[in-house]
mmCIF file with all atom_site columns, C-alpha atoms in Angstrom:
data_model
loop_
_atom_site.group_PDB
_atom_site.id
_atom_site.type_symbol
_atom_site.label_atom_id
_atom_site.label_alt_id
_atom_site.label_comp_id
_atom_site.label_asym_id
_atom_site.label_entity_id
_atom_site.label_seq_id
_atom_site.pdbx_PDB_ins_code
_atom_site.Cartn_x
_atom_site.Cartn_y
_atom_site.Cartn_z
_atom_site.occupancy
_atom_site.B_iso_or_equiv
_atom_site.pdbx_formal_charge
_atom_site.auth_seq_id
_atom_site.auth_comp_id
_atom_site.auth_asym_id
_atom_site.auth_atom_id
_atom_site.pdbx_PDB_model_num
ATOM 1   C CA . GLN A 1 1   ? 117.090 98.215  80.731 1.00 66.00 ? 6   GLN A CA 1
ATOM 2   C CA . VAL A 1 2   ? 114.122 100.616 80.483 1.00 72.00 ? 7   VAL A CA 1
ATOM 3   C CA . GLN A 1 3   ? 114.639 103.692 78.282 1.00 86.00 ? 8   GLN A CA 1
ATOM 4   C CA . LEU A 1 4   ? 112.412 106.746 78.825 1.00 92.00 ? 9   LEU A CA 1
ATOM 5   C CA . VAL A 1 5   ? 111.521 109.756 76.669 1.00 93.00 ? 10  VAL A CA 1
ATOM 6   C CA . GLU A 1 6   ? 109.651 112.757 78.117 1.00 95.00 ? 11  GLU A CA 1
ATOM 7   C CA . SER A 1 7   ? 107.526 115.318 76.304 1.00 96.00 ? 12  SER A CA 1
ATOM 8   C CA . GLY A 1 8   ? 104.859 117.937 76.986 1.00 97.00 ? 13  GLY A CA 1
ATOM 9   C CA . GLY A 1 9   ? 106.762 120.701 78.747 1.00 98.00 ? 14  GLY A CA 1
ATOM 10  C CA . GLY A 1 10  ? 106.436 124.345 77.846 1.00 98.00 ? 15  GLY A CA 1
ATOM 11  C CA . SER A 1 11  ? 105.715 127.865 79.059 1.00 98.00 ? 16  SER A CA 1
ATOM 12  C CA . VAL A 1 12  ? 102.372 128.739 80.642 1.00 98.00 ? 17  VAL A CA 1
ATOM 13  C CA . GLN A 1 13  ? 100.886 131.464 82.792 1.00 98.00 ? 18  GLN A CA 1
ATOM 14  C CA . ALA A 1 14  ? 100.041 130.874 86.436 1.00 98.00 ? 19  ALA A CA 1
ATOM 15  C CA . GLY A 1 15  ? 96.794  128.969 86.755 1.00 98.00 ? 20  GLY A CA 1
ATOM 16  C CA . GLY A 1 16  ? 97.306  127.123 83.492 1.00 98.00 ? 21  GLY A CA 1
ATOM 17  C CA . SER A 1 17  ? 97.733  123.420 82.841 1.00 98.00 ? 22  SER A CA 1
ATOM 18  C CA . LEU A 1 18  ? 100.189 121.068 81.174 1.00 98.00 ? 23  LEU A CA 1
ATOM 19  C CA . ARG A 1 19  ? 100.250 117.321 80.640 1.00 98.00 ? 24  ARG A CA 1
ATOM 20  C CA . LEU A 1 20  ? 103.620 115.602 80.598 1.00 98.00 ? 25  LEU A CA 1
ATOM 21  C CA . SER A 1 21  ? 104.185 112.219 78.985 1.00 97.00 ? 26  SER A CA 1
ATOM 22  C CA . CYS A 1 22  ? 106.931 109.655 79.486 1.00 95.00 ? 27  CYS A CA 1
ATOM 23  C CA . ALA A 1 23  ? 107.208 106.832 76.964 1.00 93.00 ? 28  ALA A CA 1
ATOM 24  C CA . SER A 1 24  ? 109.006 103.579 77.729 1.00 87.00 ? 29  SER A CA 1
ATOM 25  C CA . SER A 1 25  ? 110.914 102.127 74.783 1.00 79.00 ? 30  SER A CA 1
ATOM 26  C CA . SER A 1 26  ? 112.330 98.962  76.349 1.00 67.00 ? 31  SER A CA 1
ATOM 27  C CA . GLY A 1 27  ? 110.918 95.485  76.547 1.00 63.00 ? 32  GLY A CA 1
ATOM 28  C CA . TYR A 1 28  ? 111.716 95.587  80.241 1.00 61.00 ? 33  TYR A CA 1
ATOM 29  C CA . SER A 1 29  ? 108.815 98.000  80.868 1.00 64.00 ? 34  SER A CA 1
ATOM 30  C CA . TYR A 1 30  ? 106.647 95.039  81.844 1.00 67.00 ? 35  TYR A CA 1
ATOM 31  C CA . ARG A 1 31  ? 108.732 94.537  84.984 1.00 76.00 ? 36  ARG A CA 1
ATOM 32  C CA . THR A 1 32  ? 108.742 98.181  86.120 1.00 86.00 ? 37  THR A CA 1
ATOM 33  C CA . MET A 1 33  ? 107.645 98.196  89.758 1.00 91.00 ? 38  MET A CA 1
ATOM 34  C CA . CYS A 1 34  ? 107.548 101.949 90.372 1.00 94.00 ? 39  CYS A CA 1
ATOM 35  C CA . MET A 1 35  ? 107.544 105.007 88.143 1.00 95.00 ? 40  MET A CA 1
ATOM 36  C CA . GLY A 1 36  ? 107.853 108.568 89.298 1.00 96.00 ? 41  GLY A CA 1
ATOM 37  C CA . TRP A 1 37  ? 108.170 112.202 88.360 1.00 98.00 ? 42  TRP A CA 1
ATOM 38  C CA . PHE A 1 38  ? 110.959 114.356 89.777 1.00 98.00 ? 43  PHE A CA 1
ATOM 39  C CA . ARG A 1 39  ? 111.766 118.022 89.255 1.00 98.00 ? 44  ARG A CA 1
ATOM 40  C CA . GLN A 1 40  ? 114.950 120.001 89.629 1.00 98.00 ? 45  GLN A CA 1
ATOM 41  C CA . VAL A 1 41  ? 115.940 123.667 89.643 1.00 97.00 ? 46  VAL A CA 1
ATOM 42  C CA . PRO A 1 42  ? 119.530 124.926 89.265 1.00 95.00 ? 47  PRO A CA 1
ATOM 43  C CA . GLY A 1 43  ? 121.601 124.427 92.382 1.00 95.00 ? 48  GLY A CA 1
ATOM 44  C CA . LYS A 1 44  ? 119.192 121.986 94.023 1.00 96.00 ? 49  LYS A CA 1
ATOM 45  C CA . GLY A 1 45  ? 118.738 118.242 94.042 1.00 95.00 ? 50  GLY A CA 1
ATOM 46  C CA . ARG A 1 46  ? 115.952 116.361 92.347 1.00 96.00 ? 51  ARG A CA 1
ATOM 47  C CA . GLU A 1 47  ? 112.648 116.467 94.238 1.00 97.00 ? 52  GLU A CA 1
ATOM 48  C CA . GLY A 1 48  ? 110.194 113.591 94.021 1.00 98.00 ? 53  GLY A CA 1
ATOM 49  C CA . ILE A 1 49  ? 106.770 114.880 92.968 1.00 98.00 ? 54  ILE A CA 1
ATOM 50  C CA . ALA A 1 50  ? 104.483 111.941 92.169 1.00 98.00 ? 55  ALA A CA 1
ATOM 51  C CA . PHE A 1 51  ? 104.832 108.164 92.032 1.00 98.00 ? 56  PHE A CA 1
ATOM 52  C CA . ILE A 1 52  ? 102.772 105.193 90.910 1.00 96.00 ? 57  ILE A CA 1
ATOM 53  C CA . ALA A 1 53  ? 103.460 101.571 91.762 1.00 95.00 ? 58  ALA A CA 1
ATOM 54  C CA . SER A 1 54  ? 102.665 98.602  89.566 1.00 91.00 ? 59  SER A CA 1
ATOM 55  C CA . ASP A 1 55  ? 99.677  97.801  91.790 1.00 90.00 ? 60  ASP A CA 1
ATOM 56  C CA . GLY A 1 56  ? 98.201  101.269 91.165 1.00 92.00 ? 61  GLY A CA 1
ATOM 57  C CA . ARG A 1 57  ? 99.078  102.923 94.455 1.00 95.00 ? 62  ARG A CA 1
ATOM 58  C CA . THR A 1 58  ? 100.099 106.579 94.140 1.00 97.00 ? 63  THR A CA 1
ATOM 59  C CA . TRP A 1 59  ? 101.982 109.101 96.246 1.00 98.00 ? 64  TRP A CA 1
ATOM 60  C CA . TYR A 1 60  ? 102.305 112.878 95.913 1.00 98.00 ? 65  TYR A CA 1
ATOM 61  C CA . THR A 1 61  ? 104.473 115.406 97.643 1.00 98.00 ? 66  THR A CA 1
ATOM 62  C CA . ASP A 1 62  ? 102.458 117.916 99.666 1.00 98.00 ? 67  ASP A CA 1
ATOM 63  C CA . SER A 1 63  ? 103.186 120.878 97.402 1.00 97.00 ? 68  SER A CA 1
ATOM 64  C CA . VAL A 1 64  ? 101.373 119.304 94.423 1.00 98.00 ? 69  VAL A CA 1
ATOM 65  C CA . LYS A 1 65  ? 98.533  117.409 96.122 1.00 98.00 ? 70  LYS A CA 1
ATOM 66  C CA . GLY A 1 66  ? 95.193  118.351 94.630 1.00 97.00 ? 71  GLY A CA 1
ATOM 67  C CA . ARG A 1 67  ? 96.833  119.954 91.595 1.00 98.00 ? 72  ARG A CA 1
ATOM 68  C CA . PHE A 1 68  ? 98.846  117.171 89.913 1.00 98.00 ? 73  PHE A CA 1
ATOM 69  C CA . ALA A 1 69  ? 97.746  113.657 88.973 1.00 98.00 ? 74  ALA A CA 1
ATOM 70  C CA . ILE A 1 70  ? 99.944  110.747 87.910 1.00 98.00 ? 75  ILE A CA 1
ATOM 71  C CA . SER A 1 71  ? 98.616  107.966 85.714 1.00 96.00 ? 76  SER A CA 1
ATOM 72  C CA . GLN A 1 72  ? 99.749  105.390 83.168 1.00 92.00 ? 77  GLN A CA 1
ATOM 73  C CA . ASP A 1 73  ? 98.382  103.319 80.316 1.00 88.00 ? 78  ASP A CA 1
ATOM 74  C CA . ASN A 1 74  ? 97.175  99.812  81.083 1.00 80.00 ? 79  ASN A CA 1
ATOM 75  C CA . ASP A 1 75  ? 100.223 98.328  79.366 1.00 78.00 ? 80  ASP A CA 1
ATOM 76  C CA . LYS A 1 76  ? 102.444 100.628 81.478 1.00 78.00 ? 81  LYS A CA 1
ATOM 77  C CA . LYS A 1 77  ? 104.302 101.815 78.374 1.00 84.00 ? 82  LYS A CA 1
ATOM 78  C CA . THR A 1 78  ? 103.426 105.496 78.915 1.00 91.00 ? 83  THR A CA 1
ATOM 79  C CA . LEU A 1 79  ? 103.422 107.536 82.119 1.00 94.00 ? 84  LEU A CA 1
ATOM 80  C CA . TYR A 1 80  ? 101.554 110.843 82.459 1.00 97.00 ? 85  TYR A CA 1
ATOM 81  C CA . LEU A 1 81  ? 101.576 113.807 84.794 1.00 98.00 ? 86  LEU A CA 1
ATOM 82  C CA . GLN A 1 82  ? 98.557  116.101 84.567 1.00 98.00 ? 87  GLN A CA 1
ATOM 83  C CA . MET A 1 83  ? 99.487  119.453 86.100 1.00 98.00 ? 88  MET A CA 1
ATOM 84  C CA . ASN A 1 84  ? 96.668  121.898 86.882 1.00 98.00 ? 89  ASN A CA 1
ATOM 85  C CA . ASN A 1 85  ? 96.628  125.312 88.555 1.00 98.00 ? 90  ASN A CA 1
ATOM 86  C CA . LEU A 1 86  ? 100.328 125.731 87.897 1.00 98.00 ? 91  LEU A CA 1
ATOM 87  C CA . LYS A 1 87  ? 102.275 128.172 90.046 1.00 98.00 ? 92  LYS A CA 1
ATOM 88  C CA . PRO A 1 88  ? 105.564 129.998 89.395 1.00 98.00 ? 93  PRO A CA 1
ATOM 89  C CA . GLU A 1 89  ? 107.107 127.780 92.079 1.00 97.00 ? 94  GLU A CA 1
ATOM 90  C CA . ASP A 1 90  ? 106.482 124.798 89.775 1.00 98.00 ? 95  ASP A CA 1
ATOM 91  C CA . THR A 1 91  ? 109.054 126.098 87.282 1.00 98.00 ? 96  THR A CA 1
ATOM 92  C CA . ALA A 1 92  ? 111.687 123.384 86.919 1.00 98.00 ? 97  ALA A CA 1
ATOM 93  C CA . MET A 1 93  ? 113.093 120.667 84.716 1.00 98.00 ? 98  MET A CA 1
ATOM 94  C CA . TYR A 1 94  ? 110.822 117.637 85.062 1.00 98.00 ? 99  TYR A CA 1
ATOM 95  C CA . TYR A 1 95  ? 112.146 114.088 84.781 1.00 97.00 ? 100 TYR A CA 1
ATOM 96  C CA . CYS A 1 96  ? 110.447 110.724 84.745 1.00 96.00 ? 101 CYS A CA 1
ATOM 97  C CA . ALA A 1 97  ? 112.150 107.733 86.303 1.00 95.00 ? 102 ALA A CA 1
ATOM 98  C CA . ALA A 1 98  ? 111.573 103.999 86.502 1.00 94.00 ? 103 ALA A CA 1
ATOM 99  C CA . ASP A 1 99  ? 112.509 101.394 89.078 1.00 93.00 ? 104 ASP A CA 1
ATOM 100 C CA . TRP A 1 100 ? 112.494 98.059  87.280 1.00 89.00 ? 105 TRP A CA 1
ATOM 101 C CA . GLU A 1 101 ? 114.912 96.457  89.726 1.00 90.00 ? 106 GLU A CA 1
ATOM 102 C CA . GLY A 1 102 ? 112.645 96.651  92.794 1.00 91.00 ? 107 GLY A CA 1
ATOM 103 C CA . ARG A 1 103 ? 114.927 98.811  94.920 1.00 94.00 ? 108 ARG A CA 1
ATOM 104 C CA . SER A 1 104 ? 112.123 101.274 95.738 1.00 95.00 ? 109 SER A CA 1
ATOM 105 C CA . ASN A 1 105 ? 109.979 98.454  97.120 1.00 95.00 ? 110 ASN A CA 1
ATOM 106 C CA . TYR A 1 106 ? 107.000 99.403  94.913 1.00 95.00 ? 111 TYR A CA 1
ATOM 107 C CA . CYS A 1 107 ? 107.434 103.155 95.582 1.00 96.00 ? 112 CYS A CA 1
ATOM 108 C CA . TYR A 1 108 ? 107.570 102.754 99.351 1.00 96.00 ? 113 TYR A CA 1
ATOM 109 C CA . ILE A 1 109 ? 111.062 104.294 99.200 1.00 96.00 ? 114 ILE A CA 1
ATOM 110 C CA . ARG A 1 110 ? 111.361 107.260 96.841 1.00 96.00 ? 115 ARG A CA 1
ATOM 111 C CA . ASP A 1 111 ? 114.994 108.374 96.871 1.00 96.00 ? 116 ASP A CA 1
ATOM 112 C CA . PRO A 1 112 ? 116.286 109.325 93.384 1.00 97.00 ? 117 PRO A CA 1
ATOM 113 C CA . TRP A 1 113 ? 119.285 106.997 93.563 1.00 96.00 ? 118 TRP A CA 1
ATOM 114 C CA . LEU A 1 114 ? 116.983 103.968 93.721 1.00 96.00 ? 119 LEU A CA 1
ATOM 115 C CA . PHE A 1 115 ? 115.639 104.578 90.202 1.00 95.00 ? 120 PHE A CA 1
ATOM 116 C CA . ALA A 1 116 ? 117.743 102.961 87.508 1.00 92.00 ? 121 ALA A CA 1
ATOM 117 C CA . SER A 1 117 ? 116.299 104.629 84.391 1.00 92.00 ? 122 SER A CA 1
ATOM 118 C CA . TRP A 1 118 ? 115.741 108.338 83.713 1.00 94.00 ? 123 TRP A CA 1
ATOM 119 C CA . GLY A 1 119 ? 114.399 110.454 80.892 1.00 95.00 ? 124 GLY A CA 1
ATOM 120 C CA . GLN A 1 120 ? 116.226 113.431 79.419 1.00 95.00 ? 125 GLN A CA 1
ATOM 121 C CA . GLY A 1 121 ? 113.977 115.991 81.108 1.00 96.00 ? 126 GLY A CA 1
ATOM 122 C CA . THR A 1 122 ? 111.384 118.463 79.866 1.00 97.00 ? 127 THR A CA 1
ATOM 123 C CA . GLN A 1 123 ? 111.317 122.114 80.932 1.00 98.00 ? 128 GLN A CA 1
ATOM 124 C CA . VAL A 1 124 ? 108.239 123.632 82.567 1.00 98.00 ? 129 VAL A CA 1
ATOM 125 C CA . THR A 1 125 ? 108.159 127.407 82.987 1.00 98.00 ? 130 THR A CA 1
ATOM 126 C CA . VAL A 1 126 ? 105.269 129.145 84.773 1.00 98.00 ? 131 VAL A CA 1
ATOM 127 C CA . SER A 1 127 ? 105.024 132.929 84.607 1.00 98.00 ? 132 SER A CA 1
ATOM 128 C CA . SER A 1 128 ? 103.111 135.138 87.036 1.00 94.00 ? 133 SER A CA 1
#
């Protein structure tokens, strides 16, 4: 099963940038069909932010379009989320997730419960 480790979170002022990384440590990373970034604030469920399928297709939620960009290395061992023009509303715990079982149908379905592997989370705090 794919194991994930996130890094890159921190505290920034509004308008600043951060780049999150998610490293895959399992030999099963080669079969990952969809990877995504989710975020969560206390008292709310996890919100899907950006996704990339194994064929390179991407999807972004409306609130981050034009500001965030998802990408991954050619060997698909590391996932990235470049976050620009950060807003206080972006403050959350950010998680990466991997679907290596195919339940998301190559990111066509993006419900959190379909993703089998999750990272531990990295905190992003944006001050105004």
